[in-house]
JSON list of C-alpha atoms and ligand atoms in Angstrom, two decimals:
[
{"chain": "A", "resi": 1, "resn": "MET", "atom": "CA", "xyz": [105.80, 133.75, 112.20]},
{"chain": "A", "resi": 2, "resn": "ASN", "atom": "CA", "xyz": [104.92, 133.54, 108.51]},
{"chain": "A", "resi": 3, "resn": "ILE", "atom": "CA", "xyz": [102.62, 135.51, 106.25]},
{"chain": "A", "resi": 4, "resn": "ALA", "atom": "CA", "xyz": [99.63, 133.24, 106.95]},
{"chain": "A", "resi": 5, "resn": "GLU", "atom": "CA", "xyz": [99.94, 133.74, 110.72]},
{"chain": "A", "resi": 6, "resn": "LEU", "atom": "CA", "xyz": [100.51, 137.45, 110.31]},
{"chain": "A", "resi": 7, "resn": "ARG", "atom": "CA", "xyz": [97.32, 137.65, 108.22]},
{"chain": "A", "resi": 8, "resn": "LYS", "atom": "CA", "xyz": [95.41, 136.33, 111.24]},
{"chain": "A", "resi": 9, "resn": "ILE", "atom": "CA", "xyz": [97.00, 138.44, 113.97]},
{"chain": "A", "resi": 10, "resn": "GLY", "atom": "CA", "xyz": [97.95, 141.64, 112.12]},
{"chain": "A", "resi": 11, "resn": "LEU", "atom": "CA", "xyz": [100.98, 143.87, 112.35]},
{"chain": "A", "resi": 12, "resn": "LEU", "atom": "CA", "xyz": [101.66, 147.09, 114.24]},
{"chain": "A", "resi": 13, "resn": "ILE", "atom": "CA", "xyz": [103.50, 149.71, 112.20]},
{"chain": "A", "resi": 14, "resn": "ALA", "atom": "CA", "xyz": [105.18, 151.46, 115.11]},
{"chain": "A", "resi": 15, "resn": "THR", "atom": "CA", "xyz": [105.74, 154.97, 113.85]},
{"chain": "A", "resi": 16, "resn": "ASN", "atom": "CA", "xyz": [104.47, 158.41, 114.80]},
{"chain": "A", "resi": 17, "resn": "ASN", "atom": "CA", "xyz": [105.51, 159.74, 111.39]},
{"chain": "A", "resi": 18, "resn": "LEU", "atom": "CA", "xyz": [102.39, 159.96, 109.21]},
{"chain": "A", "resi": 19, "resn": "HIS", "atom": "CA", "xyz": [104.40, 159.95, 105.97]},
{"chain": "A", "resi": 20, "resn": "LYS", "atom": "CA", "xyz": [106.19, 156.74, 106.90]},
{"chain": "A", "resi": 21, "resn": "LYS", "atom": "CA", "xyz": [102.88, 155.20, 107.92]},
{"chain": "A", "resi": 22, "resn": "ILE", "atom": "CA", "xyz": [101.31, 155.99, 104.53]},
{"chain": "A", "resi": 23, "resn": "GLU", "atom": "CA", "xyz": [104.34, 154.55, 102.70]},
{"chain": "A", "resi": 24, "resn": "PHE", "atom": "CA", "xyz": [104.11, 151.33, 104.75]},
{"chain": "A", "resi": 25, "resn": "GLU", "atom": "CA", "xyz": [100.39, 150.98, 104.12]},
{"chain": "A", "resi": 26, "resn": "ASN", "atom": "CA", "xyz": [100.99, 151.25, 100.38]},
{"chain": "A", "resi": 27, "resn": "LEU", "atom": "CA", "xyz": [103.98, 148.90, 100.46]},
{"chain": "A", "resi": 28, "resn": "LEU", "atom": "CA", "xyz": [102.12, 146.21, 102.41]},
{"chain": "A", "resi": 29, "resn": "LYS", "atom": "CA", "xyz": [98.78, 146.49, 100.58]},
{"chain": "A", "resi": 30, "resn": "PRO", "atom": "CA", "xyz": [99.47, 143.56, 98.18]},
{"chain": "A", "resi": 31, "resn": "PHE", "atom": "CA", "xyz": [100.05, 141.11, 101.04]},
{"chain": "A", "resi": 32, "resn": "SER", "atom": "CA", "xyz": [96.64, 141.40, 102.76]},
{"chain": "A", "resi": 33, "resn": "ILE", "atom": "CA", "xyz": [98.15, 141.72, 106.22]},
{"chain": "A", "resi": 34, "resn": "PRO", "atom": "CA", "xyz": [95.94, 143.71, 108.63]},
{"chain": "A", "resi": 35, "resn": "ILE", "atom": "CA", "xyz": [97.92, 146.79, 109.53]},
{"chain": "A", "resi": 36, "resn": "TYR", "atom": "CA", "xyz": [97.50, 148.70, 112.77]},
{"chain": "A", "resi": 37, "resn": "SER", "atom": "CA", "xyz": [98.93, 152.10, 113.51]},
{"chain": "A", "resi": 38, "resn": "LEU", "atom": "CA", "xyz": [99.77, 153.40, 116.99]},
{"chain": "A", "resi": 39, "resn": "ASP", "atom": "CA", "xyz": [96.59, 155.50, 116.77]},
{"chain": "A", "resi": 40, "resn": "ASP", "atom": "CA", "xyz": [94.47, 152.46, 115.96]},
{"chain": "A", "resi": 41, "resn": "LEU", "atom": "CA", "xyz": [95.69, 150.84, 119.19]},
{"chain": "A", "resi": 42, "resn": "HIS", "atom": "CA", "xyz": [95.34, 154.10, 121.15]},
{"chain": "A", "resi": 43, "resn": "ILE", "atom": "CA", "xyz": [99.05, 154.17, 121.94]},
{"chain": "A", "resi": 44, "resn": "ASN", "atom": "CA", "xyz": [100.19, 157.76, 122.27]},
{"chain": "A", "resi": 45, "resn": "VAL", "atom": "CA", "xyz": [103.65, 157.26, 123.70]},
{"chain": "A", "resi": 46, "resn": "VAL", "atom": "CA", "xyz": [106.65, 158.80, 121.94]},
{"chain": "A", "resi": 47, "resn": "VAL", "atom": "CA", "xyz": [109.66, 156.64, 122.67]},
{"chain": "A", "resi": 48, "resn": "GLU", "atom": "CA", "xyz": [112.94, 158.43, 123.34]},
{"chain": "A", "resi": 49, "resn": "GLU", "atom": "CA", "xyz": [115.53, 157.51, 120.72]},
{"chain": "A", "resi": 50, "resn": "THR", "atom": "CA", "xyz": [118.72, 157.29, 122.72]},
{"chain": "A", "resi": 51, "resn": "GLY", "atom": "CA", "xyz": [120.64, 154.93, 120.43]},
{"chain": "A", "resi": 52, "resn": "THR", "atom": "CA", "xyz": [123.74, 155.79, 118.42]},
{"chain": "A", "resi": 53, "resn": "SER", "atom": "CA", "xyz": [122.84, 153.71, 115.37]},
{"chain": "A", "resi": 54, "resn": "PHE", "atom": "CA", "xyz": [119.74, 153.07, 113.26]},
{"chain": "A", "resi": 55, "resn": "TYR", "atom": "CA", "xyz": [119.79, 149.48, 114.58]},
{"chain": "A", "resi": 56, "resn": "GLU", "atom": "CA", "xyz": [119.77, 150.59, 118.22]},
{"chain": "A", "resi": 57, "resn": "ASN", "atom": "CA", "xyz": [116.92, 153.03, 117.73]},
{"chain": "A", "resi": 58, "resn": "ALA", "atom": "CA", "xyz": [114.84, 150.58, 115.68]},
{"chain": "A", "resi": 59, "resn": "THR", "atom": "CA", "xyz": [115.36, 148.04, 118.48]},
{"chain": "A", "resi": 60, "resn": "ILE", "atom": "CA", "xyz": [114.30, 150.51, 121.19]},
{"chain": "A", "resi": 61, "resn": "LYS", "atom": "CA", "xyz": [111.11, 151.35, 119.27]},
{"chain": "A", "resi": 62, "resn": "ALA", "atom": "CA", "xyz": [110.25, 147.72, 118.43]},
{"chain": "A", "resi": 63, "resn": "LYS", "atom": "CA", "xyz": [110.67, 146.60, 122.07]},
{"chain": "A", "resi": 64, "resn": "GLU", "atom": "CA", "xyz": [108.78, 149.49, 123.60]},
{"chain": "A", "resi": 65, "resn": "TYR", "atom": "CA", "xyz": [105.82, 149.36, 121.21]},
{"chain": "A", "resi": 66, "resn": "PHE", "atom": "CA", "xyz": [105.65, 145.56, 121.38]},
{"chain": "A", "resi": 67, "resn": "LYS", "atom": "CA", "xyz": [105.42, 145.84, 125.16]},
{"chain": "A", "resi": 68, "resn": "LEU", "atom": "CA", "xyz": [102.50, 148.27, 124.78]},
{"chain": "A", "resi": 69, "resn": "SER", "atom": "CA", "xyz": [100.67, 146.47, 121.96]},
{"chain": "A", "resi": 70, "resn": "LYS", "atom": "CA", "xyz": [101.45, 142.76, 122.48]},
{"chain": "A", "resi": 71, "resn": "ILE", "atom": "CA", "xyz": [101.14, 142.15, 118.75]},
{"chain": "A", "resi": 72, "resn": "PRO", "atom": "CA", "xyz": [103.90, 141.63, 116.13]},
{"chain": "A", "resi": 73, "resn": "THR", "atom": "CA", "xyz": [105.57, 144.99, 115.77]},
{"chain": "A", "resi": 74, "resn": "LEU", "atom": "CA", "xyz": [107.58, 146.51, 112.95]},
{"chain": "A", "resi": 75, "resn": "ALA", "atom": "CA", "xyz": [109.60, 149.62, 113.83]},
{"chain": "A", "resi": 76, "resn": "ASP", "atom": "CA", "xyz": [111.48, 151.83, 111.38]},
{"chain": "A", "resi": 77, "resn": "ASP", "atom": "CA", "xyz": [114.53, 153.92, 112.09]},
{"chain": "A", "resi": 78, "resn": "SER", "atom": "CA", "xyz": [115.76, 155.79, 109.09]},
{"chain": "A", "resi": 79, "resn": "GLY", "atom": "CA", "xyz": [117.59, 158.86, 107.93]},
{"chain": "A", "resi": 80, "resn": "LEU", "atom": "CA", "xyz": [120.04, 160.56, 105.66]},
{"chain": "A", "resi": 81, "resn": "GLU", "atom": "CA", "xyz": [123.82, 160.15, 105.79]},
{"chain": "A", "resi": 82, "resn": "VAL", "atom": "CA", "xyz": [125.86, 162.88, 104.09]},
{"chain": "A", "resi": 83, "resn": "ASP", "atom": "CA", "xyz": [129.53, 162.07, 103.53]},
{"chain": "A", "resi": 84, "resn": "ALA", "atom": "CA", "xyz": [130.70, 165.71, 103.56]},
{"chain": "A", "resi": 85, "resn": "LEU", "atom": "CA", "xyz": [128.98, 166.18, 106.94]},
{"chain": "A", "resi": 86, "resn": "ASN", "atom": "CA", "xyz": [130.71, 163.23, 108.60]},
{"chain": "A", "resi": 87, "resn": "LYS", "atom": "CA", "xyz": [127.63, 161.05, 107.99]},
{"chain": "A", "resi": 88, "resn": "GLU", "atom": "CA", "xyz": [125.31, 163.53, 109.68]},
{"chain": "A", "resi": 89, "resn": "PRO", "atom": "CA", "xyz": [122.36, 163.99, 110.13]},
{"chain": "A", "resi": 90, "resn": "GLY", "atom": "CA", "xyz": [122.25, 160.17, 110.55]},
{"chain": "A", "resi": 91, "resn": "VAL", "atom": "CA", "xyz": [120.31, 159.12, 113.66]},
{"chain": "A", "resi": 92, "resn": "LYS", "atom": "CA", "xyz": [119.59, 162.80, 114.30]},
{"chain": "A", "resi": 93, "resn": "SER", "atom": "CA", "xyz": [117.75, 163.18, 110.97]},
{"chain": "A", "resi": 94, "resn": "ALA", "atom": "CA", "xyz": [114.35, 163.95, 112.50]},
{"chain": "A", "resi": 95, "resn": "ARG", "atom": "CA", "xyz": [115.74, 166.70, 114.77]},
{"chain": "A", "resi": 96, "resn": "TYR", "atom": "CA", "xyz": [118.79, 167.96, 112.86]},
{"chain": "A", "resi": 97, "resn": "GLY", "atom": "CA", "xyz": [119.59, 171.66, 113.42]},
{"chain": "A", "resi": 98, "resn": "ASN", "atom": "CA", "xyz": [116.60, 172.34, 115.62]},
{"chain": "A", "resi": 99, "resn": "ILE", "atom": "CA", "xyz": [113.83, 170.04, 116.79]},
{"chain": "A", "resi": 100, "resn": "LYS", "atom": "CA", "xyz": [111.31, 172.78, 115.92]},
{"chain": "A", "resi": 101, "resn": "PHE", "atom": "CA", "xyz": [112.38, 173.21, 112.27]},
{"chain": "A", "resi": 102, "resn": "THR", "atom": "CA", "xyz": [109.87, 172.46, 109.54]},
{"chain": "A", "resi": 103, "resn": "ASP", "atom": "CA", "xyz": [111.11, 170.04, 106.86]},
{"chain": "A", "resi": 104, "resn": "GLN", "atom": "CA", "xyz": [111.79, 173.06, 104.64]},
{"chain": "A", "resi": 105, "resn": "GLU", "atom": "CA", "xyz": [113.80, 174.89, 107.30]},
{"chain": "A", "resi": 106, "resn": "ARG", "atom": "CA", "xyz": [115.81, 171.73, 108.02]},
{"chain": "A", "resi": 107, "resn": "ASN", "atom": "CA", "xyz": [116.61, 171.32, 104.33]},
{"chain": "A", "resi": 108, "resn": "GLU", "atom": "CA", "xyz": [117.70, 174.97, 104.10]},
{"chain": "A", "resi": 109, "resn": "TYR", "atom": "CA", "xyz": [119.93, 174.46, 107.15]},
{"chain": "A", "resi": 110, "resn": "LEU", "atom": "CA", "xyz": [121.58, 171.41, 105.58]},
{"chain": "A", "resi": 111, "resn": "LEU", "atom": "CA", "xyz": [122.00, 173.11, 102.20]},
{"chain": "A", "resi": 112, "resn": "GLU", "atom": "CA", "xyz": [123.65, 176.09, 103.88]},
{"chain": "A", "resi": 113, "resn": "LYS", "atom": "CA", "xyz": [126.18, 173.74, 105.51]},
{"chain": "A", "resi": 114, "resn": "MET", "atom": "CA", "xyz": [126.85, 172.21, 102.09]},
{"chain": "A", "resi": 115, "resn": "LYS", "atom": "CA", "xyz": [127.12, 175.45, 100.12]},
{"chain": "A", "resi": 116, "resn": "ASN", "atom": "CA", "xyz": [130.89, 175.25, 99.61]},
{"chain": "A", "resi": 117, "resn": "VAL", "atom": "CA", "xyz": [130.99, 171.51, 98.92]},
{"chain": "A", "resi": 118, "resn": "ALA", "atom": "CA", "xyz": [131.90, 170.59, 95.34]},
{"chain": "A", "resi": 119, "resn": "ASP", "atom": "CA", "xyz": [129.51, 168.49, 93.27]},
{"chain": "A", "resi": 120, "resn": "TYR", "atom": "CA", "xyz": [131.63, 165.33, 93.33]},
{"chain": "A", "resi": 121, "resn": "LEU", "atom": "CA", "xyz": [131.78, 165.43, 97.14]},
{"chain": "A", "resi": 122, "resn": "ARG", "atom": "CA", "xyz": [128.01, 165.74, 97.66]},
{"chain": "A", "resi": 123, "resn": "THR", "atom": "CA", "xyz": [127.43, 161.98, 98.01]},
{"chain": "A", "resi": 124, "resn": "ALA", "atom": "CA", "xyz": [124.77, 160.82, 100.47]},
{"chain": "A", "resi": 125, "resn": "ARG", "atom": "CA", "xyz": [122.45, 157.92, 101.17]},
{"chain": "A", "resi": 126, "resn": "PHE", "atom": "CA", "xyz": [119.06, 157.22, 102.66]},
{"chain": "A", "resi": 127, "resn": "ILE", "atom": "CA", "xyz": [119.09, 154.30, 105.08]},
{"chain": "A", "resi": 128, "resn": "CYS", "atom": "CA", "xyz": [116.16, 152.42, 106.58]},
{"chain": "A", "resi": 129, "resn": "VAL", "atom": "CA", "xyz": [116.48, 149.78, 109.28]},
{"chain": "A", "resi": 130, "resn": "LEU", "atom": "CA", "xyz": [113.40, 147.79, 110.25]},
{"chain": "A", "resi": 131, "resn": "ALA", "atom": "CA", "xyz": [113.20, 145.83, 113.50]},
{"chain": "A", "resi": 132, "resn": "PHE", "atom": "CA", "xyz": [110.54, 143.11, 113.65]},
{"chain": "A", "resi": 133, "resn": "MET", "atom": "CA", "xyz": [109.57, 141.88, 117.10]},
{"chain": "A", "resi": 134, "resn": "ILE", "atom": "CA", "xyz": [107.29, 138.85, 117.03]},
{"chain": "A", "resi": 135, "resn": "SER", "atom": "CA", "xyz": [107.18, 137.84, 120.71]},
{"chain": "A", "resi": 136, "resn": "GLU", "atom": "CA", "xyz": [109.14, 138.12, 123.96]},
{"chain": "A", "resi": 137, "resn": "HIS", "atom": "CA", "xyz": [110.71, 134.76, 123.25]},
{"chain": "A", "resi": 138, "resn": "THR", "atom": "CA", "xyz": [111.93, 135.31, 119.70]},
{"chain": "A", "resi": 139, "resn": "PRO", "atom": "CA", "xyz": [115.01, 137.32, 118.74]},
{"chain": "A", "resi": 140, "resn": "ILE", "atom": "CA", "xyz": [114.24, 140.55, 116.91]},
{"chain": "A", "resi": 141, "resn": "ARG", "atom": "CA", "xyz": [114.74, 140.25, 113.13]},
{"chain": "A", "resi": 142, "resn": "TYR", "atom": "CA", "xyz": [116.28, 143.11, 111.12]},
{"chain": "A", "resi": 143, "resn": "TYR", "atom": "CA", "xyz": [116.02, 144.33, 107.52]},
{"chain": "A", "resi": 144, "resn": "GLN", "atom": "CA", "xyz": [117.90, 147.16, 105.84]},
{"chain": "A", "resi": 145, "resn": "GLY", "atom": "CA", "xyz": [117.49, 149.22, 102.69]},
{"chain": "A", "resi": 146, "resn": "VAL", "atom": "CA", "xyz": [119.89, 151.82, 101.27]},
{"chain": "A", "resi": 147, "resn": "VAL", "atom": "CA", "xyz": [119.65, 154.23, 98.32]},
{"chain": "A", "resi": 148, "resn": "GLU", "atom": "CA", "xyz": [122.70, 156.13, 97.13]},
{"chain": "A", "resi": 149, "resn": "GLY", "atom": "CA", "xyz": [122.40, 159.70, 95.92]},
{"chain": "A", "resi": 150, "resn": "LYS", "atom": "CA", "xyz": [123.68, 163.26, 95.99]},
{"chain": "A", "resi": 151, "resn": "ILE", "atom": "CA", "xyz": [122.66, 166.41, 97.84]},
{"chain": "A", "resi": 152, "resn": "LEU", "atom": "CA", "xyz": [121.22, 168.93, 95.38]},
{"chain": "A", "resi": 153, "resn": "ARG", "atom": "CA", "xyz": [122.06, 172.65, 95.51]},
{"chain": "A", "resi": 154, "resn": "VAL", "atom": "CA", "xyz": [118.40, 173.70, 95.44]},
{"chain": "A", "resi": 155, "resn": "PRO", "atom": "CA", "xyz": [115.33, 171.67, 96.43]},
{"chain": "A", "resi": 156, "resn": "ARG", "atom": "CA", "xyz": [113.34, 170.01, 93.61]},
{"chain": "A", "resi": 157, "resn": "GLY", "atom": "CA", "xyz": [109.88, 168.39, 93.57]},
{"chain": "A", "resi": 158, "resn": "ASN", "atom": "CA", "xyz": [106.69, 168.60, 95.61]},
{"chain": "A", "resi": 159, "resn": "PHE", "atom": "CA", "xyz": [105.99, 165.04, 96.71]},
{"chain": "A", "resi": 160, "resn": "GLY", "atom": "CA", "xyz": [107.36, 163.10, 99.68]},
{"chain": "A", "resi": 161, "resn": "PHE", "atom": "CA", "xyz": [108.59, 164.47, 102.99]},
{"chain": "A", "resi": 162, "resn": "GLY", "atom": "CA", "xyz": [111.71, 165.22, 105.03]},
{"chain": "A", "resi": 163, "resn": "TYR", "atom": "CA", "xyz": [114.87, 165.39, 102.96]},
{"chain": "A", "resi": 164, "resn": "ASP", "atom": "CA", "xyz": [113.21, 164.13, 99.74]},
{"chain": "A", "resi": 165, "resn": "PRO", "atom": "CA", "xyz": [113.46, 167.49, 97.87]},
{"chain": "A", "resi": 166, "resn": "ILE", "atom": "CA", "xyz": [117.23, 167.82, 98.37]},
{"chain": "A", "resi": 167, "resn": "PHE", "atom": "CA", "xyz": [118.19, 164.19, 97.64]},
{"chain": "A", "resi": 168, "resn": "GLU", "atom": "CA", "xyz": [118.92, 163.17, 94.05]},
{"chain": "A", "resi": 169, "resn": "ASP", "atom": "CA", "xyz": [118.70, 159.47, 93.21]},
{"chain": "A", "resi": 170, "resn": "ILE", "atom": "CA", "xyz": [122.05, 158.55, 91.65]},
{"chain": "A", "resi": 171, "resn": "LYS", "atom": "CA", "xyz": [120.41, 156.13, 89.20]},
{"chain": "A", "resi": 172, "resn": "THR", "atom": "CA", "xyz": [117.64, 158.31, 87.73]},
{"chain": "A", "resi": 173, "resn": "LYS", "atom": "CA", "xyz": [118.90, 161.83, 88.54]},
{"chain": "A", "resi": 174, "resn": "LYS", "atom": "CA", "xyz": [115.44, 162.60, 89.92]},
{"chain": "A", "resi": 175, "resn": "SER", "atom": "CA", "xyz": [114.99, 164.03, 93.39]},
{"chain": "A", "resi": 176, "resn": "PHE", "atom": "CA", "xyz": [112.99, 161.83, 95.76]},
{"chain": "A", "resi": 177, "resn": "ALA", "atom": "CA", "xyz": [110.35, 164.58, 95.89]},
{"chain": "A", "resi": 178, "resn": "GLU", "atom": "CA", "xyz": [109.88, 164.29, 92.13]},
{"chain": "A", "resi": 179, "resn": "TYR", "atom": "CA", "xyz": [108.66, 160.70, 92.56]},
{"chain": "A", "resi": 180, "resn": "THR", "atom": "CA", "xyz": [104.99, 160.02, 93.22]},
{"chain": "A", "resi": 181, "resn": "ILE", "atom": "CA", "xyz": [104.39, 157.82, 96.27]},
{"chain": "A", "resi": 182, "resn": "GLU", "atom": "CA", "xyz": [103.96, 154.82, 93.94]},
{"chain": "A", "resi": 183, "resn": "GLU", "atom": "CA", "xyz": [107.28, 155.56, 92.21]},
{"chain": "A", "resi": 184, "resn": "LYS", "atom": "CA", "xyz": [109.10, 156.17, 95.49]},
{"chain": "A", "resi": 185, "resn": "ASN", "atom": "CA", "xyz": [107.72, 152.90, 96.83]},
{"chain": "A", "resi": 186, "resn": "GLN", "atom": "CA", "xyz": [109.35, 151.02, 93.94]},
{"chain": "A", "resi": 187, "resn": "ILE", "atom": "CA", "xyz": [112.86, 152.12, 94.80]},
{"chain": "A", "resi": 188, "resn": "SER", "atom": "CA", "xyz": [113.20, 153.75, 98.22]},
{"chain": "A", "resi": 189, "resn": "HIS", "atom": "CA", "xyz": [115.32, 152.61, 101.17]},
{"chain": "A", "resi": 190, "resn": "ARG", "atom": "CA", "xyz": [112.06, 151.78, 102.98]},
{"chain": "A", "resi": 191, "resn": "ALA", "atom": "CA", "xyz": [110.77, 149.79, 100.00]},
{"chain": "A", "resi": 192, "resn": "LYS", "atom": "CA", "xyz": [114.00, 147.78, 99.86]},
{"chain": "A", "resi": 193, "resn": "ALA", "atom": "CA", "xyz": [113.82, 147.00, 103.58]},
{"chain": "A", "resi": 194, "resn": "ILE", "atom": "CA", "xyz": [110.16, 145.97, 103.27]},
{"chain": "A", "resi": 195, "resn": "GLN", "atom": "CA", "xyz": [111.05, 143.65, 100.36]},
{"chain": "A", "resi": 196, "resn": "GLU", "atom": "CA", "xyz": [113.57, 141.95, 102.68]},
{"chain": "A", "resi": 197, "resn": "PHE", "atom": "CA", "xyz": [110.88, 141.69, 105.36]},
{"chain": "A", "resi": 198, "resn": "ILE", "atom": "CA", "xyz": [108.43, 140.03, 102.95]},
{"chain": "A", "resi": 199, "resn": "ARG", "atom": "CA", "xyz": [111.11, 137.64, 101.65]},
{"chain": "A", "resi": 200, "resn": "ASP", "atom": "CA", "xyz": [111.86, 136.69, 105.25]},
{"chain": "A", "resi": 201, "resn": "LEU", "atom": "CA", "xyz": [108.18, 136.04, 106.02]},
{"chain": "A", "resi": 202, "resn": "GLN", "atom": "CA", "xyz": [107.98, 133.82, 102.94]},
{"chain": "A", "resi": 203, "resn": "ARG", "atom": "CA", "xyz": [111.15, 131.95, 104.00]},
{"chain": "A", "resi": 204, "resn": "LEU", "atom": "CA", "xyz": [109.78, 131.41, 107.48]},
{"chain": "A", "resi": 205, "resn": "PHE", "atom": "CA", "xyz": [106.92, 129.23, 106.16]},
{"chain": "B", "resi": 1, "resn": "ITT", "atom": "P1", "xyz": [109.17, 157.56, 114.24]},
{"chain": "B", "resi": 1, "resn": "ITT", "atom": "O1", "xyz": [110.42, 157.46, 115.10]},
{"chain": "B", "resi": 1, "resn": "ITT", "atom": "O2", "xyz": [107.94, 157.69, 115.05]},
{"chain": "B", "resi": 1, "resn": "ITT", "atom": "O3", "xyz": [109.08, 156.45, 113.24]},
{"chain": "B", "resi": 1, "resn": "ITT", "atom": "P2", "xyz": [110.53, 159.85, 113.08]},
{"chain": "B", "resi": 1, "resn": "ITT", "atom": "O4", "xyz": [110.21, 160.79, 111.96]},
{"chain": "B", "resi": 1, "resn": "ITT", "atom": "O5", "xyz": [111.03, 160.45, 114.38]},
{"chain": "B", "resi": 1, "resn": "ITT", "atom": "O6", "xyz": [109.25, 158.92, 113.37]},
{"chain": "B", "resi": 1, "resn": "ITT", "atom": "P3", "xyz": [113.11, 158.64, 112.71]},
{"chain": "B", "resi": 1, "resn": "ITT", "atom": "O7", "xyz": [113.58, 158.88, 114.09]},
{"chain": "B", "resi": 1, "resn": "ITT", "atom": "O8", "xyz": [113.41, 157.32, 112.07]},
{"chain": "B", "resi": 1, "resn": "ITT", "atom": "O9", "xyz": [111.55, 158.79, 112.55]},
{"chain": "B", "resi": 1, "resn": "ITT", "atom": "O10", "xyz": [113.70, 159.82, 111.80]},
{"chain": "B", "resi": 1, "resn": "ITT", "atom": "C1", "xyz": [113.63, 159.69, 110.46]},
{"chain": "B", "resi": 1, "resn": "ITT", "atom": "C2", "xyz": [113.87, 161.04, 109.81]},
{"chain": "B", "resi": 1, "resn": "ITT", "atom": "O11", "xyz": [114.73, 160.82, 108.68]},
{"chain": "B", "resi": 1, "resn": "ITT", "atom": "C3", "xyz": [112.58, 161.61, 109.26]},
{"chain": "B", "resi": 1, "resn": "ITT", "atom": "O12", "xyz": [111.94, 162.42, 110.21]},
{"chain": "B", "resi": 1, "resn": "ITT", "atom": "C4", "xyz": [113.08, 162.36, 108.04]},
{"chain": "B", "resi": 1, "resn": "ITT", "atom": "O13", "xyz": [113.60, 163.61, 108.42]},
{"chain": "B", "resi": 1, "resn": "ITT", "atom": "C5", "xyz": [114.24, 161.48, 107.56]},
{"chain": "B", "resi": 1, "resn": "ITT", "atom": "N1", "xyz": [113.75, 160.48, 106.59]},
{"chain": "B", "resi": 1, "resn": "ITT", "atom": "C6", "xyz": [113.57, 159.14, 106.81]},
{"chain": "B", "resi": 1, "resn": "ITT", "atom": "N2", "xyz": [113.05, 158.54, 105.72]},
{"chain": "B", "resi": 1, "resn": "ITT", "atom": "C7", "xyz": [112.88, 159.52, 104.81]},
{"chain": "B", "resi": 1, "resn": "ITT", "atom": "C8", "xyz": [112.36, 159.54, 103.51]},
{"chain": "B", "resi": 1, "resn": "ITT", "atom": "O14", "xyz": [111.87, 158.46, 102.94]},
{"chain": "B", "resi": 1, "resn": "ITT", "atom": "N3", "xyz": [112.34, 160.72, 102.87]},
{"chain": "B", "resi": 1, "resn": "ITT", "atom": "C9", "xyz": [112.81, 161.85, 103.44]},
{"chain": "B", "resi": 1, "resn": "ITT", "atom": "N4", "xyz": [113.30, 161.92, 104.68]},
{"chain": "B", "resi": 1, "resn": "ITT", "atom": "C10", "xyz": [113.34, 160.76, 105.36]}
]
């Protein structure tokens, strides 16, 4: 599968997270690949994420949504790893603390756990793993993006979603929620993984 073929068939972005979906649409805009969401294909199944790694969960989602859609499927599993919390929330990022928490409540919960952690120990990273399933007969291809940062003491910024307001980019000292979507899409873990994906499609010509 190369970019030319993908331009004919289109690509399913297999996520129920609206924020991720919008980021993907922006990231893939320059490549003129028709993008379908789960909604577009009337798929309203939420796959249970039973894996213990980002790779396992991305694989589960890619396989399940490929089975339902029968078109090339890109699934994202992503999250935040905090060193002082033994790499939590990790694969539990979307449901950390309490499944019913709002993003703001989840961030408060995490900050509370980190309140006695010294500045130099507040290291963390955002990780994104993409699993690309082309057909039943082709092995799934994987792409990863990582951004290193620190957990802030108080949230900063109004853009983004999830843990963005409490994560400071180590390079710019800005929180991810202080980036506009265009800025975040230049540097984020998801942007890096998508760049790998595009490079792979170009290589596969
Ligand atoms: P899908 O499985 O349907 O894609 P989800 O939100 O459940 O949606 P994940 O299981 O991959 O997705 O969980 C990812 C969580 O990690 C997400 O809900 C956020 O809490 C966090 N996260 C991932 N990427 C993020 C980003 O760019 N900014 C802030 N938080 C992010």
